[in-house]
Amino acid sequence: MKAKPVALAEIKKRSFQKFIKSMFFTMREVGGVGLAAPQVGVPLRLAVIRVGKKSPSIVLINPKIESHSKTEQQDWEGCLSFPSVRGLVPRYEKMVVSYYDEAGKKQRKIIDRFSEARVFQHEIDHLDGALYVDRMRDMKSLMAFSEYKKRIPGK
Ligand code: ZN
Protein backbone atom coordinates (compact mmCIF):
# COMPACT_ATOMS: atom_id res chain seq x y z
CA MET A 1 0.00 0.00 0.00
CA LYS A 2 1.22 3.48 -0.85
CA ALA A 3 1.35 5.86 2.11
CA LYS A 4 -0.36 9.26 1.87
CA PRO A 5 1.55 12.56 1.64
CA VAL A 6 1.76 14.55 4.85
CA ALA A 7 -0.21 17.81 4.69
CA LEU A 8 2.42 20.52 5.20
CA ALA A 9 0.21 22.35 7.71
CA GLU A 10 0.40 19.27 9.94
CA ILE A 11 4.17 19.29 10.33
CA LYS A 12 4.41 22.00 12.99
CA LYS A 13 1.53 20.63 15.05
CA ARG A 14 2.45 19.33 18.45
CA SER A 15 0.98 15.89 17.83
CA PHE A 16 3.01 15.45 14.66
CA GLN A 17 6.22 16.60 16.34
CA LYS A 18 5.54 14.15 19.16
CA PHE A 19 5.06 11.39 16.65
CA ILE A 20 8.42 12.17 15.03
CA LYS A 21 10.07 11.95 18.47
CA SER A 22 8.40 8.63 19.16
CA MET A 23 9.68 7.28 15.85
CA PHE A 24 13.27 8.18 16.74
CA PHE A 25 12.73 6.59 20.13
CA THR A 26 11.41 3.36 18.60
CA MET A 27 14.25 3.26 16.07
CA ARG A 28 16.84 3.64 18.84
CA GLU A 29 15.16 1.02 21.02
CA VAL A 30 15.41 -1.59 18.28
CA GLY A 31 18.86 -0.47 17.12
CA GLY A 32 17.83 0.49 13.58
CA VAL A 33 19.21 3.08 11.16
CA GLY A 34 15.83 3.98 9.68
CA LEU A 35 12.14 3.66 10.39
CA ALA A 36 9.16 4.49 8.19
CA ALA A 37 5.77 5.51 9.58
CA PRO A 38 3.91 2.65 7.83
CA GLN A 39 6.06 0.22 9.86
CA VAL A 40 4.43 1.51 13.02
CA GLY A 41 0.97 1.43 11.48
CA VAL A 42 0.74 5.05 10.31
CA PRO A 43 0.23 5.25 6.51
CA LEU A 44 1.97 8.60 5.97
CA ARG A 45 4.98 9.52 3.85
CA LEU A 46 7.30 10.05 6.79
CA ALA A 47 10.51 8.29 7.76
CA VAL A 48 13.35 8.92 10.19
CA ILE A 49 16.97 8.06 9.46
CA ARG A 50 20.17 8.02 11.47
CA VAL A 51 22.87 5.96 9.83
CA GLY A 52 25.39 6.16 12.66
CA LYS A 53 25.94 7.59 16.13
CA LYS A 54 27.86 10.54 14.70
CA SER A 55 25.38 11.09 11.87
CA PRO A 56 22.62 13.68 11.92
CA SER A 57 19.06 12.69 12.68
CA ILE A 58 17.12 13.15 9.46
CA VAL A 59 13.36 13.48 9.17
CA LEU A 60 12.10 12.71 5.69
CA ILE A 61 8.65 14.05 4.92
CA ASN A 62 7.14 13.43 1.47
CA PRO A 63 10.53 12.40 0.04
CA LYS A 64 11.12 12.17 -3.66
CA ILE A 65 14.11 10.69 -5.47
CA GLU A 66 14.98 13.45 -7.95
CA SER A 67 17.72 11.53 -9.72
CA HIS A 68 20.07 8.64 -9.18
CA SER A 69 23.17 7.00 -10.59
CA LYS A 70 22.79 4.36 -13.25
CA THR A 71 25.11 2.12 -11.32
CA GLU A 72 23.93 -0.08 -8.51
CA GLN A 73 25.65 -2.04 -5.80
CA GLN A 74 24.47 -4.99 -3.80
CA ASP A 75 24.76 -5.17 -0.05
CA TRP A 76 23.13 -6.98 2.81
CA GLU A 77 19.95 -5.50 4.20
CA GLY A 78 17.67 -6.29 7.01
CA CYS A 79 14.43 -4.69 8.08
CA LEU A 80 12.99 -3.92 11.49
CA SER A 81 9.71 -5.41 10.25
CA PHE A 82 11.42 -8.81 9.77
CA PRO A 83 14.39 -8.66 12.11
CA SER A 84 15.44 -12.30 11.77
CA VAL A 85 16.40 -12.35 8.06
CA ARG A 86 18.96 -10.71 5.78
CA GLY A 87 19.28 -10.57 2.00
CA LEU A 88 21.44 -9.10 -0.76
CA VAL A 89 19.69 -6.10 -2.29
CA PRO A 90 20.74 -3.96 -5.29
CA ARG A 91 20.48 -0.20 -4.76
CA TYR A 92 21.58 2.91 -6.64
CA GLU A 93 25.01 4.04 -5.51
CA LYS A 94 24.23 7.75 -5.47
CA MET A 95 21.10 9.84 -5.52
CA VAL A 96 19.54 13.25 -5.08
CA VAL A 97 16.52 13.34 -2.81
CA SER A 98 14.16 16.19 -1.97
CA TYR A 99 11.93 16.20 1.09
CA TYR A 100 10.48 18.41 3.80
CA ASP A 101 12.23 18.42 7.17
CA GLU A 102 10.67 18.52 10.64
CA ALA A 103 10.42 22.33 10.44
CA GLY A 104 8.46 22.06 7.18
CA LYS A 105 11.39 23.38 5.19
CA LYS A 106 12.10 21.93 1.77
CA GLN A 107 15.47 20.21 1.55
CA ARG A 108 17.47 18.82 -1.31
CA LYS A 109 20.26 16.44 -0.49
CA ILE A 110 22.96 14.86 -2.61
CA ILE A 111 23.80 11.45 -1.23
CA ASP A 112 27.06 10.12 -2.59
CA ARG A 113 27.83 7.54 0.07
CA PHE A 114 26.38 4.17 -0.82
CA SER A 115 25.89 3.15 2.82
CA GLU A 116 23.62 6.18 3.24
CA ALA A 117 21.95 6.01 -0.19
CA ARG A 118 20.71 2.48 0.40
CA VAL A 119 19.11 3.40 3.73
CA PHE A 120 17.23 6.25 2.05
CA GLN A 121 16.05 3.94 -0.75
CA HIS A 122 15.00 1.27 1.75
CA GLU A 123 12.91 3.74 3.77
CA ILE A 124 11.36 5.42 0.72
CA ASP A 125 10.39 1.95 -0.52
CA HIS A 126 8.42 1.44 2.70
CA LEU A 127 6.37 4.53 1.81
CA ASP A 128 5.52 2.93 -1.52
CA GLY A 129 4.59 -0.35 0.11
CA ALA A 130 7.69 -2.16 -1.14
CA LEU A 131 9.98 -4.33 0.96
CA TYR A 132 13.61 -5.15 0.27
CA VAL A 133 12.74 -8.73 -0.62
CA ASP A 134 10.75 -7.31 -3.58
CA ARG A 135 14.03 -5.83 -4.88
CA MET A 136 16.22 -8.89 -4.44
CA ARG A 137 17.55 -10.47 -7.63
CA ASP A 138 18.43 -13.81 -6.11
CA MET A 139 16.24 -15.12 -3.34
CA LYS A 140 18.94 -17.68 -2.54
CA SER A 141 20.79 -14.98 -0.64
CA LEU A 142 17.88 -14.62 1.77
CA MET A 143 18.96 -16.18 5.04
CA ALA A 144 18.24 -16.34 8.72
CA PHE A 145 20.19 -13.78 10.72
CA SER A 146 21.89 -16.53 12.76
CA GLU A 147 23.19 -18.15 9.57
CA TYR A 148 24.17 -14.76 8.12
CA LYS A 149 26.31 -14.00 11.18
CA LYS A 150 28.13 -17.32 10.72
CA ARG A 151 28.59 -17.09 6.96
CA ILE A 152 29.28 -13.44 6.21
CA PRO A 153 32.66 -12.39 7.61
CA GLY A 154 32.84 -9.13 9.46
CA LYS A 155 29.09 -8.88 10.04
ZN1 ZN B 1 12.59 -1.76 6.50
PDB file of C-alpha atoms and ligand atoms in Angstrom:
ATOM      1  CA  MET A   1       0.000   0.000   0.000  1.00  0.00           C
ATOM      2  CA  LYS A   2       1.217   3.480  -0.853  1.00  0.00           C
ATOM      3  CA  ALA A   3       1.353   5.864   2.112  1.00  0.00           C
ATOM      4  CA  LYS A   4      -0.355   9.257   1.872  1.00  0.00           C
ATOM      5  CA  PRO A   5       1.552  12.558   1.639  1.00  0.00           C
ATOM      6  CA  VAL A   6       1.764  14.545   4.854  1.00  0.00           C
ATOM      7  CA  ALA A   7      -0.215  17.808   4.690  1.00  0.00           C
ATOM      8  CA  LEU A   8       2.420  20.520   5.199  1.00  0.00           C
ATOM      9  CA  ALA A   9       0.210  22.347   7.707  1.00  0.00           C
ATOM     10  CA  GLU A  10       0.397  19.267   9.942  1.00  0.00           C
ATOM     11  CA  ILE A  11       4.174  19.287  10.331  1.00  0.00           C
ATOM     12  CA  LYS A  12       4.408  21.998  12.985  1.00  0.00           C
ATOM     13  CA  LYS A  13       1.533  20.633  15.054  1.00  0.00           C
ATOM     14  CA  ARG A  14       2.452  19.332  18.452  1.00  0.00           C
ATOM     15  CA  SER A  15       0.975  15.892  17.835  1.00  0.00           C
ATOM     16  CA  PHE A  16       3.007  15.449  14.661  1.00  0.00           C
ATOM     17  CA  GLN A  17       6.219  16.603  16.344  1.00  0.00           C
ATOM     18  CA  LYS A  18       5.539  14.151  19.160  1.00  0.00           C
ATOM     19  CA  PHE A  19       5.056  11.386  16.651  1.00  0.00           C
ATOM     20  CA  ILE A  20       8.425  12.170  15.030  1.00  0.00           C
ATOM     21  CA  LYS A  21      10.073  11.953  18.466  1.00  0.00           C
ATOM     22  CA  SER A  22       8.400   8.631  19.155  1.00  0.00           C
ATOM     23  CA  MET A  23       9.683   7.276  15.855  1.00  0.00           C
ATOM     24  CA  PHE A  24      13.272   8.181  16.738  1.00  0.00           C
ATOM     25  CA  PHE A  25      12.731   6.588  20.134  1.00  0.00           C
ATOM     26  CA  THR A  26      11.406   3.356  18.597  1.00  0.00           C
ATOM     27  CA  MET A  27      14.245   3.264  16.072  1.00  0.00           C
ATOM     28  CA  ARG A  28      16.839   3.636  18.839  1.00  0.00           C
ATOM     29  CA  GLU A  29      15.162   1.022  21.015  1.00  0.00           C
ATOM     30  CA  VAL A  30      15.411  -1.593  18.279  1.00  0.00           C
ATOM     31  CA  GLY A  31      18.859  -0.466  17.122  1.00  0.00           C
ATOM     32  CA  GLY A  32      17.832   0.486  13.582  1.00  0.00           C
ATOM     33  CA  VAL A  33      19.211   3.080  11.163  1.00  0.00           C
ATOM     34  CA  GLY A  34      15.834   3.981   9.678  1.00  0.00           C
ATOM     35  CA  LEU A  35      12.141   3.655  10.387  1.00  0.00           C
ATOM     36  CA  ALA A  36       9.165   4.489   8.187  1.00  0.00           C
ATOM     37  CA  ALA A  37       5.775   5.515   9.576  1.00  0.00           C
ATOM     38  CA  PRO A  38       3.910   2.649   7.827  1.00  0.00           C
ATOM     39  CA  GLN A  39       6.064   0.225   9.857  1.00  0.00           C
ATOM     40  CA  VAL A  40       4.433   1.511  13.023  1.00  0.00           C
ATOM     41  CA  GLY A  41       0.971   1.432  11.480  1.00  0.00           C
ATOM     42  CA  VAL A  42       0.740   5.047  10.305  1.00  0.00           C
ATOM     43  CA  PRO A  43       0.225   5.246   6.511  1.00  0.00           C
ATOM     44  CA  LEU A  44       1.972   8.602   5.974  1.00  0.00           C
ATOM     45  CA  ARG A  45       4.978   9.523   3.846  1.00  0.00           C
ATOM     46  CA  LEU A  46       7.303  10.052   6.788  1.00  0.00           C
ATOM     47  CA  ALA A  47      10.514   8.289   7.758  1.00  0.00           C
ATOM     48  CA  VAL A  48      13.346   8.916  10.191  1.00  0.00           C
ATOM     49  CA  ILE A  49      16.969   8.065   9.455  1.00  0.00           C
ATOM     50  CA  ARG A  50      20.174   8.020  11.468  1.00  0.00           C
ATOM     51  CA  VAL A  51      22.867   5.955   9.827  1.00  0.00           C
ATOM     52  CA  GLY A  52      25.392   6.161  12.660  1.00  0.00           C
ATOM     53  CA  LYS A  53      25.945   7.586  16.132  1.00  0.00           C
ATOM     54  CA  LYS A  54      27.864  10.544  14.698  1.00  0.00           C
ATOM     55  CA  SER A  55      25.384  11.090  11.868  1.00  0.00           C
ATOM     56  CA  PRO A  56      22.621  13.680  11.916  1.00  0.00           C
ATOM     57  CA  SER A  57      19.056  12.686  12.679  1.00  0.00           C
ATOM     58  CA  ILE A  58      17.123  13.149   9.456  1.00  0.00           C
ATOM     59  CA  VAL A  59      13.356  13.482   9.171  1.00  0.00           C
ATOM     60  CA  LEU A  60      12.098  12.710   5.685  1.00  0.00           C
ATOM     61  CA  ILE A  61       8.646  14.046   4.917  1.00  0.00           C
ATOM     62  CA  ASN A  62       7.141  13.432   1.465  1.00  0.00           C
ATOM     63  CA  PRO A  63      10.527  12.405   0.042  1.00  0.00           C
ATOM     64  CA  LYS A  64      11.123  12.172  -3.660  1.00  0.00           C
ATOM     65  CA  ILE A  65      14.111  10.688  -5.467  1.00  0.00           C
ATOM     66  CA  GLU A  66      14.977  13.453  -7.955  1.00  0.00           C
ATOM     67  CA  SER A  67      17.717  11.533  -9.721  1.00  0.00           C
ATOM     68  CA  HIS A  68      20.067   8.635  -9.177  1.00  0.00           C
ATOM     69  CA  SER A  69      23.171   7.003 -10.586  1.00  0.00           C
ATOM     70  CA  LYS A  70      22.785   4.362 -13.251  1.00  0.00           C
ATOM     71  CA  THR A  71      25.108   2.119 -11.317  1.00  0.00           C
ATOM     72  CA  GLU A  72      23.930  -0.084  -8.511  1.00  0.00           C
ATOM     73  CA  GLN A  73      25.649  -2.045  -5.800  1.00  0.00           C
ATOM     74  CA  GLN A  74      24.466  -4.986  -3.796  1.00  0.00           C
ATOM     75  CA  ASP A  75      24.764  -5.169  -0.055  1.00  0.00           C
ATOM     76  CA  TRP A  76      23.135  -6.982   2.814  1.00  0.00           C
ATOM     77  CA  GLU A  77      19.950  -5.497   4.199  1.00  0.00           C
ATOM     78  CA  GLY A  78      17.671  -6.289   7.013  1.00  0.00           C
ATOM     79  CA  CYS A  79      14.431  -4.686   8.083  1.00  0.00           C
ATOM     80  CA  LEU A  80      12.988  -3.921  11.492  1.00  0.00           C
ATOM     81  CA  SER A  81       9.709  -5.406  10.253  1.00  0.00           C
ATOM     82  CA  PHE A  82      11.421  -8.812   9.769  1.00  0.00           C
ATOM     83  CA  PRO A  83      14.395  -8.662  12.111  1.00  0.00           C
ATOM     84  CA  SER A  84      15.441 -12.295  11.773  1.00  0.00           C
ATOM     85  CA  VAL A  85      16.403 -12.351   8.063  1.00  0.00           C
ATOM     86  CA  ARG A  86      18.963 -10.709   5.782  1.00  0.00           C
ATOM     87  CA  GLY A  87      19.283 -10.574   2.001  1.00  0.00           C
ATOM     88  CA  LEU A  88      21.437  -9.099  -0.758  1.00  0.00           C
ATOM     89  CA  VAL A  89      19.691  -6.098  -2.291  1.00  0.00           C
ATOM     90  CA  PRO A  90      20.736  -3.963  -5.293  1.00  0.00           C
ATOM     91  CA  ARG A  91      20.483  -0.195  -4.759  1.00  0.00           C
ATOM     92  CA  TYR A  92      21.581   2.908  -6.644  1.00  0.00           C
ATOM     93  CA  GLU A  93      25.013   4.044  -5.507  1.00  0.00           C
ATOM     94  CA  LYS A  94      24.231   7.748  -5.474  1.00  0.00           C
ATOM     95  CA  MET A  95      21.097   9.839  -5.524  1.00  0.00           C
ATOM     96  CA  VAL A  96      19.536  13.245  -5.083  1.00  0.00           C
ATOM     97  CA  VAL A  97      16.517  13.338  -2.814  1.00  0.00           C
ATOM     98  CA  SER A  98      14.161  16.186  -1.970  1.00  0.00           C
ATOM     99  CA  TYR A  99      11.933  16.202   1.085  1.00  0.00           C
ATOM    100  CA  TYR A 100      10.484  18.412   3.801  1.00  0.00           C
ATOM    101  CA  ASP A 101      12.228  18.415   7.166  1.00  0.00           C
ATOM    102  CA  GLU A 102      10.667  18.519  10.641  1.00  0.00           C
ATOM    103  CA  ALA A 103      10.419  22.329  10.436  1.00  0.00           C
ATOM    104  CA  GLY A 104       8.456  22.063   7.182  1.00  0.00           C
ATOM    105  CA  LYS A 105      11.391  23.384   5.186  1.00  0.00           C
ATOM    106  CA  LYS A 106      12.097  21.935   1.769  1.00  0.00           C
ATOM    107  CA  GLN A 107      15.466  20.208   1.549  1.00  0.00           C
ATOM    108  CA  ARG A 108      17.473  18.815  -1.307  1.00  0.00           C
ATOM    109  CA  LYS A 109      20.264  16.436  -0.485  1.00  0.00           C
ATOM    110  CA  ILE A 110      22.959  14.856  -2.612  1.00  0.00           C
ATOM    111  CA  ILE A 111      23.802  11.448  -1.234  1.00  0.00           C
ATOM    112  CA  ASP A 112      27.064  10.123  -2.589  1.00  0.00           C
ATOM    113  CA  ARG A 113      27.831   7.544   0.071  1.00  0.00           C
ATOM    114  CA  PHE A 114      26.378   4.173  -0.817  1.00  0.00           C
ATOM    115  CA  SER A 115      25.885   3.154   2.822  1.00  0.00           C
ATOM    116  CA  GLU A 116      23.623   6.175   3.244  1.00  0.00           C
ATOM    117  CA  ALA A 117      21.951   6.010  -0.186  1.00  0.00           C
ATOM    118  CA  ARG A 118      20.705   2.481   0.403  1.00  0.00           C
ATOM    119  CA  VAL A 119      19.108   3.396   3.727  1.00  0.00           C
ATOM    120  CA  PHE A 120      17.228   6.254   2.047  1.00  0.00           C
ATOM    121  CA  GLN A 121      16.054   3.944  -0.746  1.00  0.00           C
ATOM    122  CA  HIS A 122      15.001   1.268   1.746  1.00  0.00           C
ATOM    123  CA  GLU A 123      12.912   3.741   3.773  1.00  0.00           C
ATOM    124  CA  ILE A 124      11.360   5.420   0.722  1.00  0.00           C
ATOM    125  CA  ASP A 125      10.388   1.953  -0.519  1.00  0.00           C
ATOM    126  CA  HIS A 126       8.418   1.440   2.698  1.00  0.00           C
ATOM    127  CA  LEU A 127       6.369   4.532   1.809  1.00  0.00           C
ATOM    128  CA  ASP A 128       5.523   2.930  -1.524  1.00  0.00           C
ATOM    129  CA  GLY A 129       4.592  -0.346   0.109  1.00  0.00           C
ATOM    130  CA  ALA A 130       7.694  -2.163  -1.145  1.00  0.00           C
ATOM    131  CA  LEU A 131       9.983  -4.330   0.957  1.00  0.00           C
ATOM    132  CA  TYR A 132      13.613  -5.146   0.267  1.00  0.00           C
ATOM    133  CA  VAL A 133      12.737  -8.733  -0.616  1.00  0.00           C
ATOM    134  CA  ASP A 134      10.754  -7.306  -3.576  1.00  0.00           C
ATOM    135  CA  ARG A 135      14.034  -5.831  -4.881  1.00  0.00           C
ATOM    136  CA  MET A 136      16.220  -8.894  -4.438  1.00  0.00           C
ATOM    137  CA  ARG A 137      17.555 -10.466  -7.626  1.00  0.00           C
ATOM    138  CA  ASP A 138      18.429 -13.805  -6.111  1.00  0.00           C
ATOM    139  CA  MET A 139      16.239 -15.124  -3.340  1.00  0.00           C
ATOM    140  CA  LYS A 140      18.942 -17.680  -2.541  1.00  0.00           C
ATOM    141  CA  SER A 141      20.795 -14.979  -0.639  1.00  0.00           C
ATOM    142  CA  LEU A 142      17.877 -14.616   1.775  1.00  0.00           C
ATOM    143  CA  MET A 143      18.958 -16.184   5.038  1.00  0.00           C
ATOM    144  CA  ALA A 144      18.239 -16.343   8.720  1.00  0.00           C
ATOM    145  CA  PHE A 145      20.188 -13.778  10.724  1.00  0.00           C
ATOM    146  CA  SER A 146      21.895 -16.529  12.755  1.00  0.00           C
ATOM    147  CA  GLU A 147      23.189 -18.152   9.568  1.00  0.00           C
ATOM    148  CA  TYR A 148      24.172 -14.765   8.118  1.00  0.00           C
ATOM    149  CA  LYS A 149      26.310 -14.002  11.176  1.00  0.00           C
ATOM    150  CA  LYS A 150      28.131 -17.322  10.724  1.00  0.00           C
ATOM    151  CA  ARG A 151      28.589 -17.088   6.962  1.00  0.00           C
ATOM    152  CA  ILE A 152      29.279 -13.439   6.208  1.00  0.00           C
ATOM    153  CA  PRO A 153      32.657 -12.385   7.611  1.00  0.00           C
ATOM    154  CA  GLY A 154      32.840  -9.129   9.460  1.00  0.00           C
ATOM    155  CA  LYS A 155      29.093  -8.879  10.041  1.00  0.00           C
TER     156      LYS A 155
HETATM  157 ZN    ZN B   1      12.591  -1.764   6.500  1.00  0.00          ZN
END
